[in-house]
Each structure stands twice: as structure tokens, then as C-alpha cells.
PDB file of C-alpha atoms in Angstrom:
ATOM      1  CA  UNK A   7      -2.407  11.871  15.783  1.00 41.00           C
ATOM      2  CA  UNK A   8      -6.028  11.548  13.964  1.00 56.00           C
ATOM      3  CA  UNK A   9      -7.782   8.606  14.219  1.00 58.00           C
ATOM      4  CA  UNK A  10      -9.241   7.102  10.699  1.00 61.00           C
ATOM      5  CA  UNK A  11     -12.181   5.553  10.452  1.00 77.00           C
ATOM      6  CA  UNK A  12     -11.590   2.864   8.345  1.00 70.00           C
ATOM      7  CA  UNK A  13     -15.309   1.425   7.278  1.00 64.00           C
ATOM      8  CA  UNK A  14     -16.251   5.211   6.869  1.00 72.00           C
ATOM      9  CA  UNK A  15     -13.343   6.003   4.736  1.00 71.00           C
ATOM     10  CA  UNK A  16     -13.673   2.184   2.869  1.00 70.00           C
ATOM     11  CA  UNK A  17     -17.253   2.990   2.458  1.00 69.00           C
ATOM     12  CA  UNK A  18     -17.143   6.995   1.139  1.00 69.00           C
ATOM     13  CA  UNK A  19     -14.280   5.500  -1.535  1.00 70.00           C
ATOM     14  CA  UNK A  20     -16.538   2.362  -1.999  1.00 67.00           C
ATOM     15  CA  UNK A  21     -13.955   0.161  -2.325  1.00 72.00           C
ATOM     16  CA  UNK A  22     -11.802  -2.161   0.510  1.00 68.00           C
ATOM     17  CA  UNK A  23      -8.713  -0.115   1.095  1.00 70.00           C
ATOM     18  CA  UNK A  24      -7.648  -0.893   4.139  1.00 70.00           C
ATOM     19  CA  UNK A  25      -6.874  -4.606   5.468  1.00 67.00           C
ATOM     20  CA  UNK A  26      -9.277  -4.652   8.512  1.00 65.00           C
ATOM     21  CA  UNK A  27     -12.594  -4.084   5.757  1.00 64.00           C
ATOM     22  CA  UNK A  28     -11.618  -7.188   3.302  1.00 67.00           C
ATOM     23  CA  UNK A  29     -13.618  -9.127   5.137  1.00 67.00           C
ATOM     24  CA  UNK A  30     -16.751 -11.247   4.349  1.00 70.00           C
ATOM     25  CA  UNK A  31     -18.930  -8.986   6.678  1.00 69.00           C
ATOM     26  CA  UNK A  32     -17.632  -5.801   5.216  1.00 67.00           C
ATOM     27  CA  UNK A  33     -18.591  -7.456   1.324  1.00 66.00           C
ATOM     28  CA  UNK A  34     -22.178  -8.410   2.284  1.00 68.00           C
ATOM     29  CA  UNK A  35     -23.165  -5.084   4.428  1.00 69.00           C
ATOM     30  CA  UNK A  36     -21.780  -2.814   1.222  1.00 66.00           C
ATOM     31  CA  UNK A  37     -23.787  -5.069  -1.353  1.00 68.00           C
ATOM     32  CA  UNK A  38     -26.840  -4.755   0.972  1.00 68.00           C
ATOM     33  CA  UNK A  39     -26.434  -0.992   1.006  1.00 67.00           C
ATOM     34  CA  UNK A  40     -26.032  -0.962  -2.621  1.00 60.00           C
ATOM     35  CA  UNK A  41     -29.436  -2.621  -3.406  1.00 52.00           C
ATOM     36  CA  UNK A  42     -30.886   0.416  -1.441  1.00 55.00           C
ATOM     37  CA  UNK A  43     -31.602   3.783  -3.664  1.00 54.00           C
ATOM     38  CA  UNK A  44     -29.443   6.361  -3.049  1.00 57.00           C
ATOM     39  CA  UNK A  45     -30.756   9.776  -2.711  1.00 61.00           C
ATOM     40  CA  UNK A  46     -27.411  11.855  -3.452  1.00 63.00           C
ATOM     41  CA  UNK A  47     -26.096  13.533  -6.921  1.00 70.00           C
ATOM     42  CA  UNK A  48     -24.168  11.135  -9.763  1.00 77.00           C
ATOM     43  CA  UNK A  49     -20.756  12.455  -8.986  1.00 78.00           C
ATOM     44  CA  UNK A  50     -18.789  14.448 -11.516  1.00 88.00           C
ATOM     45  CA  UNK A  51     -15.543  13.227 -13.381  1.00 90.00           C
ATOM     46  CA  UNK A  52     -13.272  15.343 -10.691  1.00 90.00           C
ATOM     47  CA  UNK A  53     -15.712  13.869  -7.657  1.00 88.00           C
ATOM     48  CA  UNK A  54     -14.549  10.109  -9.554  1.00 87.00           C
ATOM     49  CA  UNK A  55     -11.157  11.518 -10.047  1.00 90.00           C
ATOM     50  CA  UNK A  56     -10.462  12.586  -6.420  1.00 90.00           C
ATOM     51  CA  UNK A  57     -11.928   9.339  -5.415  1.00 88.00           C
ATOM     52  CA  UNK A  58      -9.170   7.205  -7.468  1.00 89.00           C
ATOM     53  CA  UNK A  59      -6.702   9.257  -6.205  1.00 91.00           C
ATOM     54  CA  UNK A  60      -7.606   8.785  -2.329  1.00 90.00           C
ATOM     55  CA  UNK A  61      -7.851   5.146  -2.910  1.00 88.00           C
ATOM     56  CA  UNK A  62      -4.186   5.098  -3.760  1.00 89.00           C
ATOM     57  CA  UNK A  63      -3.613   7.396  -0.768  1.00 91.00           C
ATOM     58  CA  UNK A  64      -5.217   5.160   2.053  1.00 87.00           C
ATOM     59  CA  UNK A  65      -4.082   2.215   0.381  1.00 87.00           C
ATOM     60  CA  UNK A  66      -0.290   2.925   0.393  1.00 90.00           C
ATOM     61  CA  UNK A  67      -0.413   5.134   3.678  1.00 89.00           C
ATOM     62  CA  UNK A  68       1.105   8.308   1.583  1.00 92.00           C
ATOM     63  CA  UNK A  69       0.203  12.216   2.043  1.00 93.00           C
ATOM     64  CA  UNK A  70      -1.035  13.996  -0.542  1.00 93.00           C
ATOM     65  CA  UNK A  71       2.044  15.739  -1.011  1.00 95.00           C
ATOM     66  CA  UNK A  72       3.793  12.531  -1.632  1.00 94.00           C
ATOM     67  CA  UNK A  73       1.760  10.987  -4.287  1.00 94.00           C
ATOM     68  CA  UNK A  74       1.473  14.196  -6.367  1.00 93.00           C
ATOM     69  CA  UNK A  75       5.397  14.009  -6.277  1.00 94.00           C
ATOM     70  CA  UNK A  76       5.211  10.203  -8.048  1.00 94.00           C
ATOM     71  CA  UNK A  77       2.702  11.388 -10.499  1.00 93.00           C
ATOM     72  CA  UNK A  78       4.997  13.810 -11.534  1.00 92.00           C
ATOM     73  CA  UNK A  79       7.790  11.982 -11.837  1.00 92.00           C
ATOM     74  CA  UNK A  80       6.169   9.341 -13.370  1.00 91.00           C
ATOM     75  CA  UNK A  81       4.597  12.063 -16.237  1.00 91.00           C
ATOM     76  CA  UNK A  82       8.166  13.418 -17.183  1.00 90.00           C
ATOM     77  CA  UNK A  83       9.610  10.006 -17.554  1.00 85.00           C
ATOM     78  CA  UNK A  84       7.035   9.276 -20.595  1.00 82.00           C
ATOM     79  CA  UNK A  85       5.081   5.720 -19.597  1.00 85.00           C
ATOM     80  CA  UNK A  86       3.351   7.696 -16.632  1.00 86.00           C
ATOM     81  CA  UNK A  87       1.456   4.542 -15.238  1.00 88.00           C
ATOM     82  CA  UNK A  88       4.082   1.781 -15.649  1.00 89.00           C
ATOM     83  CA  UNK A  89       6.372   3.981 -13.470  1.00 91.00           C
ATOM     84  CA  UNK A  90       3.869   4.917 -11.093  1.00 92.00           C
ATOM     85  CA  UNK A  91       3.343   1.555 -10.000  1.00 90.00           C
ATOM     86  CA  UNK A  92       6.945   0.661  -9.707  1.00 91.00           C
ATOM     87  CA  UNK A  93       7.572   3.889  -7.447  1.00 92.00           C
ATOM     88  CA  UNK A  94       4.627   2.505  -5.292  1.00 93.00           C
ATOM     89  CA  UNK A  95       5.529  -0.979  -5.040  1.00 92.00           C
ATOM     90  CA  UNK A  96       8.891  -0.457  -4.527  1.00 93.00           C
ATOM     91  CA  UNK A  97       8.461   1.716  -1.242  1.00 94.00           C
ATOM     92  CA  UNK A  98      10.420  -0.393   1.497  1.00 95.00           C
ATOM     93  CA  UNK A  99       7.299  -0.708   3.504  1.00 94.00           C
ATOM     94  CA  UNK A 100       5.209  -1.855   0.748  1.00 93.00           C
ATOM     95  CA  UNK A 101       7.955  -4.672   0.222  1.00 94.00           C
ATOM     96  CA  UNK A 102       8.152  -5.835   3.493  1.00 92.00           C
ATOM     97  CA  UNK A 103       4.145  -6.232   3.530  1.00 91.00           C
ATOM     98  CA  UNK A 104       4.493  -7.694   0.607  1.00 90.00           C
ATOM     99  CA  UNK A 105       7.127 -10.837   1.498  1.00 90.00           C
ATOM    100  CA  UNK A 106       4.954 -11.322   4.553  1.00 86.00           C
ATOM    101  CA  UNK A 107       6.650  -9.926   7.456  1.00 88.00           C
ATOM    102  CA  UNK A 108       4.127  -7.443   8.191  1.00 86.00           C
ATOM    103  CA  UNK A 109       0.131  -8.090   8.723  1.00 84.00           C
ATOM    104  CA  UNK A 110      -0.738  -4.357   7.280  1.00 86.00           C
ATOM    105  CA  UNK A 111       1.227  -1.503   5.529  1.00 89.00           C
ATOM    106  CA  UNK A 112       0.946   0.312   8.306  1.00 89.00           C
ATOM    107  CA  UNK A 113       2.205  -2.623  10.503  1.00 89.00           C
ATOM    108  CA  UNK A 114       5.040  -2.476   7.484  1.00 92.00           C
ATOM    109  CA  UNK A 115       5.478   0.818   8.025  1.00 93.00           C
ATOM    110  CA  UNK A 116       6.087   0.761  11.860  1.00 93.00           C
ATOM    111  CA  UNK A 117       8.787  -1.788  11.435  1.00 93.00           C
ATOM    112  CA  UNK A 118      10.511  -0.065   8.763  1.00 95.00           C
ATOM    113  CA  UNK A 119      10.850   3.592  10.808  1.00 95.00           C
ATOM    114  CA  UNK A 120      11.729   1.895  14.133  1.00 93.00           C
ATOM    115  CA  UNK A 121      14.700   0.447  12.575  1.00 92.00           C
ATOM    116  CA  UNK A 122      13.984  -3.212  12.397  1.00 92.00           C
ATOM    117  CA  UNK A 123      14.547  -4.018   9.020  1.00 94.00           C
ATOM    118  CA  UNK A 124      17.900  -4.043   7.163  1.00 94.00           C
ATOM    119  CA  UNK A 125      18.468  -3.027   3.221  1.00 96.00           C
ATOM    120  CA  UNK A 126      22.104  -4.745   2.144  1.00 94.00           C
ATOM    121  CA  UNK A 127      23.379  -5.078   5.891  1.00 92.00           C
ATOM    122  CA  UNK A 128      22.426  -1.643   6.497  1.00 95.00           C
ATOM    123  CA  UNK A 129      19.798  -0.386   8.986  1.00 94.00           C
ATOM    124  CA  UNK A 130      16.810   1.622   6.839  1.00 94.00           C
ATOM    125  CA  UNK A 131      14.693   4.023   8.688  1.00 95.00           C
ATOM    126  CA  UNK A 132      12.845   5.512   5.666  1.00 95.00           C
ATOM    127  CA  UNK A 133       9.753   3.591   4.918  1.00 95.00           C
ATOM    128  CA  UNK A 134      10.063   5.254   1.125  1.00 94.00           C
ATOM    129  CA  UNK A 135      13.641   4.080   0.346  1.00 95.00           C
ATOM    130  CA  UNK A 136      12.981   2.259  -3.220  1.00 95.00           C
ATOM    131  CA  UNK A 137      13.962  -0.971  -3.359  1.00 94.00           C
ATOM    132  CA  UNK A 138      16.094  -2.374  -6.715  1.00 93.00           C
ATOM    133  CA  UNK A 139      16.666  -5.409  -7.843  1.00 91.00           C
ATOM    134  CA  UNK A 140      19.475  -6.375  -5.894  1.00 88.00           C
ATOM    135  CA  UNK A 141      18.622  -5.579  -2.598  1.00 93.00           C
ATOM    136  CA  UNK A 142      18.527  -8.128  -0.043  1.00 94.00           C
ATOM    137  CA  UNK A 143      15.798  -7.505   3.007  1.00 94.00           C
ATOM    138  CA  UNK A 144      16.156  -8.678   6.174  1.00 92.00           C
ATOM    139  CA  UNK A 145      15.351  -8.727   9.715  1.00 90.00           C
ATOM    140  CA  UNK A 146      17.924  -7.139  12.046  1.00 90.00           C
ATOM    141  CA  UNK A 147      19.906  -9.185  13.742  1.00 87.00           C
ATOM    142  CA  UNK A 148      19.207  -7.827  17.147  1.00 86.00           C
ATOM    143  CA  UNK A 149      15.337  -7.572  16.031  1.00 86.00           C
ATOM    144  CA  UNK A 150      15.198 -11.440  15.488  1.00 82.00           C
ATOM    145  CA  UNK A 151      15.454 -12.257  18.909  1.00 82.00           C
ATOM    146  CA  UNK A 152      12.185 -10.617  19.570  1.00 83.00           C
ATOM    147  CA  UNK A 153       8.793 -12.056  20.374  1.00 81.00           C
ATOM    148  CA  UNK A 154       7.419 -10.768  17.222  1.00 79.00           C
ATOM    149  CA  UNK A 155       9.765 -11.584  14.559  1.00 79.00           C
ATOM    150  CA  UNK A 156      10.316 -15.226  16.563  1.00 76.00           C
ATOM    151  CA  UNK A 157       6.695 -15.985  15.836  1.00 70.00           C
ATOM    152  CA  UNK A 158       7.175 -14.796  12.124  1.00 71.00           C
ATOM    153  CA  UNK A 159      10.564 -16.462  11.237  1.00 68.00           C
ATOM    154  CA  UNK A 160      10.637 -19.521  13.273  1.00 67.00           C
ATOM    155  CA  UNK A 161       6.741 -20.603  12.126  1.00 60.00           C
ATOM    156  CA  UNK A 162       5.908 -21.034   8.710  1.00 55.00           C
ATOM    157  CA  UNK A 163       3.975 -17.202   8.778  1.00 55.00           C
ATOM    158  CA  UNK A 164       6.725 -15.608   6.333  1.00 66.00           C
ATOM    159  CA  UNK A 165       5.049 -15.984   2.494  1.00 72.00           C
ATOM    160  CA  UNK A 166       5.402 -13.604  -0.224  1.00 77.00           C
ATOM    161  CA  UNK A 167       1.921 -12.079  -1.146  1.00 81.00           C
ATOM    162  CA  UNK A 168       3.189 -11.643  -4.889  1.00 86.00           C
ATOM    163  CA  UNK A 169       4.807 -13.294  -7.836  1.00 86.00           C
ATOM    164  CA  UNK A 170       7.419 -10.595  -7.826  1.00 90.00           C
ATOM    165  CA  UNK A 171       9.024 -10.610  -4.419  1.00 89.00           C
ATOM    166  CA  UNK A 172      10.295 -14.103  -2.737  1.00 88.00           C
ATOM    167  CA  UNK A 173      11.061 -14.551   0.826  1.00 85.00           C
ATOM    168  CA  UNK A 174      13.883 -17.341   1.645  1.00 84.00           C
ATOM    169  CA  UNK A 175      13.412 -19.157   4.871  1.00 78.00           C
ATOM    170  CA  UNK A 176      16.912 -20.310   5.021  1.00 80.00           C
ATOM    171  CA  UNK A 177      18.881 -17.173   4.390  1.00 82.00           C
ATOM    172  CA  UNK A 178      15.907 -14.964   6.170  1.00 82.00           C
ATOM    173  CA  UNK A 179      15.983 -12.530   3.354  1.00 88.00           C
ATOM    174  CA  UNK A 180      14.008 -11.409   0.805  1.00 90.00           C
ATOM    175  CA  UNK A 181      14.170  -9.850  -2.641  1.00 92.00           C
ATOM    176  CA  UNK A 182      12.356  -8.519  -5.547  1.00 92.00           C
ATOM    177  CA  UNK A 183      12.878 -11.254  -8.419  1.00 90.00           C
ATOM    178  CA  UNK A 184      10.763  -9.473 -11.084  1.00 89.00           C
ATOM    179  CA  UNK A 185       9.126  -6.354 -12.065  1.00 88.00           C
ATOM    180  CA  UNK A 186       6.785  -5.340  -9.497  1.00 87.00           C
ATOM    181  CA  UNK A 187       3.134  -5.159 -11.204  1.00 82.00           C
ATOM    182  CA  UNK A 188      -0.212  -4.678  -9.667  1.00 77.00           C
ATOM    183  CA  UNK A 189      -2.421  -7.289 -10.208  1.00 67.00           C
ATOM    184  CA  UNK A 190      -6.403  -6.788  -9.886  1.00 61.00           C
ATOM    185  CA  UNK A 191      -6.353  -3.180  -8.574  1.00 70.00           C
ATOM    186  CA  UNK A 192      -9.135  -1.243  -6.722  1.00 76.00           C
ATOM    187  CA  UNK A 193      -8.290   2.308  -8.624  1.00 81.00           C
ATOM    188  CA  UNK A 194      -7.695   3.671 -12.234  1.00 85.00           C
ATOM    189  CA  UNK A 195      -4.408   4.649 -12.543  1.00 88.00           C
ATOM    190  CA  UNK A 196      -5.916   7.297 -15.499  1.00 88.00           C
ATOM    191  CA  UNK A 197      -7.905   8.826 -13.437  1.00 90.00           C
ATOM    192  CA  UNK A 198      -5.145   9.711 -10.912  1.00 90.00           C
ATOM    193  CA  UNK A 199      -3.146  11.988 -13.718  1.00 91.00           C
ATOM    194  CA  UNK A 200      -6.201  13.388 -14.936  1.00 91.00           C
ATOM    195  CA  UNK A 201      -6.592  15.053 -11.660  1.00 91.00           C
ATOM    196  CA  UNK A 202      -2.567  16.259 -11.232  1.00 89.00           C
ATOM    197  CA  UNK A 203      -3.218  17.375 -14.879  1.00 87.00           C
ATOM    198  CA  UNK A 204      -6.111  20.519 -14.176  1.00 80.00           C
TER     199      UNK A 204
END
């Protein structure tokens, strides 16, 4: 598997996509290289497009493949961005970042395919199963005896990183209690169907 190089890739995209570059020392070093003149061409509206769109890529860990997929299902449904972001945020391994069981997406992701995580009961082994409403996350039982998930569930580690998704310590499970929205995002959403669109 390819390595990524994740300041080179935060720092092409300009923007902190993945965990390990949203970091005080990351901020400062890109403002400090941003006071310096660059010497390179304004970029064009596809250049800015493509950008947007790989931002969304890195950030959610999806091929290219993938996301073009969601854009078009989220164009023939009518409201193209509102349903864009729920197909995103409701990937299982975006929810189990999200209620705090994972450090990273990635980390999310791992968990998720190795069969650690349970949707209803059930074992889930697809990172993009989408997640409704009344789906109940949890750890699997045999999982929970594990060094990891001891640390996580015994401490007080487990806490939802959004309004929309609530973790509860007594039942160890969580669920989405609202509709999943992004909050202050790092990408234009426009931008992204602009480029499916040529």
C-alpha cells in the first residue's frame, strides 16, 4: 500500500485535512509560508475545483470512484448538497469517529472492516454501510474485552464530537439523534458538482 504524505498533501490542498496536521505547529509554519510571495500561476476554476473535491477525498478516506458515485446520487435526488453531506456523514466509519471511539477516520475505518463494531446486534464489516436513525452502535461484545476498547469504555475517553450523534456510557451504544450537518467545513460543496458536471 502507498504511503501519504500527510503535510505535503495538507499543504498542496492548503487546508488541515488530515488529523495529525491540526496542530498549532502545522497553523503557524503554513501562515509563515503564506507571508512569503509565491512564484507559481493563480490557479484556474477547475485547478480550485479539483482542489475542493480532493479535500473531501482525504478527509473522508474515499476513492475517487466513490465520491463521484455520491455526487451523483445526490444530483438526481434534487437538493444535491444537503444529501451529499448526509451520505458522507452517515458512512459507519465516519460515525464511529464521530461518537469518539476512534482517534482518526482511518483509525474508524480499521475498526469498522476488522469486525469490531456492531450495527443493531449485527457484526458490520463495510465501513460505508449508512447509518439511519435508528441504529444502535456498539462495541462487540468479544471486542470489549480488549486492551483498546477497555481504555476507551471504562475511562471517560468516549465523547461525541457532534451535536448530532450521542454516545451512552451506560448502555455502550451510540446513535444518531439528529440530522447529521457539517458544521465549519474546509471545502465548498459547489465546487465539488461543478467539477462532476464538465
Amino acid at each position: 500500500m502507498k504511503r501519504v504524505k500527510k503535510y505535503k498533501i495538507s499543504r498542496r490542498l492548503q487546508a488541515p485535512i488530515f488529523e495529525k496536521c491540526q496542530t498549532q505547529k502545522f497553523v503557524y509554519r503554513e501562515q509563515n509560508r503564506s507571508v512569503r510571495p509565491s512564484r507559481g500561476r493563480r490557479p484556474t476554476e477547475y485547478g480550485r475545483q479539483l482542489v475542493e473535491k480532493q479535500k473531501v477525498r482525504y478527509l473522508y478516506g474515499i476513492s475517487e470512484k466513490v465520491l463521484k458515485n455520491y455526487a451523483r446520487e445526490a444530483v438526481k435526488s434534487g437538493e444535491a448538497e444537503d444529501v451529499l453531506v448526509q451520505v458522507l456523514e452517515r458512512r459507519l466509519d465516519n460515525i464511529v469517529y464521530q461518537l469518539g471511539l476512534a482517534l482518526t477516520r482511518r483509525m474508524a475505518r480499521q475498526l469498522v472492516s476488522h469486525g469490531h463494531i456492531t450495527v443493531n446486534g449485527r457484526k458490520m464489516t463495510i465501513p460505508s454501510y449508512r447509518v439511519r436513525d435508528a441504529d444502535v452502535i456498539q462495541v462487540r461484545a468479544g471486542s470489549e474485552r480488549t486492551s483498546l476498547f477497555q481504555a476507551i469504555l471504562t475511562g471517560k475517553a468516549v465523547t461525541s464530537r457532534v451535536a448530532w450523534a450521542s454516545w451512552d456510557a451506560k448502555k455502550k451504544s451510540g446513535s444518531i439523534t439528529d440530522k447529521p450537518v457539517i458544521g465549519e467545513t474546509i471545502f465548498s460543496l459547489p465546487a465539488i458538482f461543478e467539477y462532476y458536471s464538465r
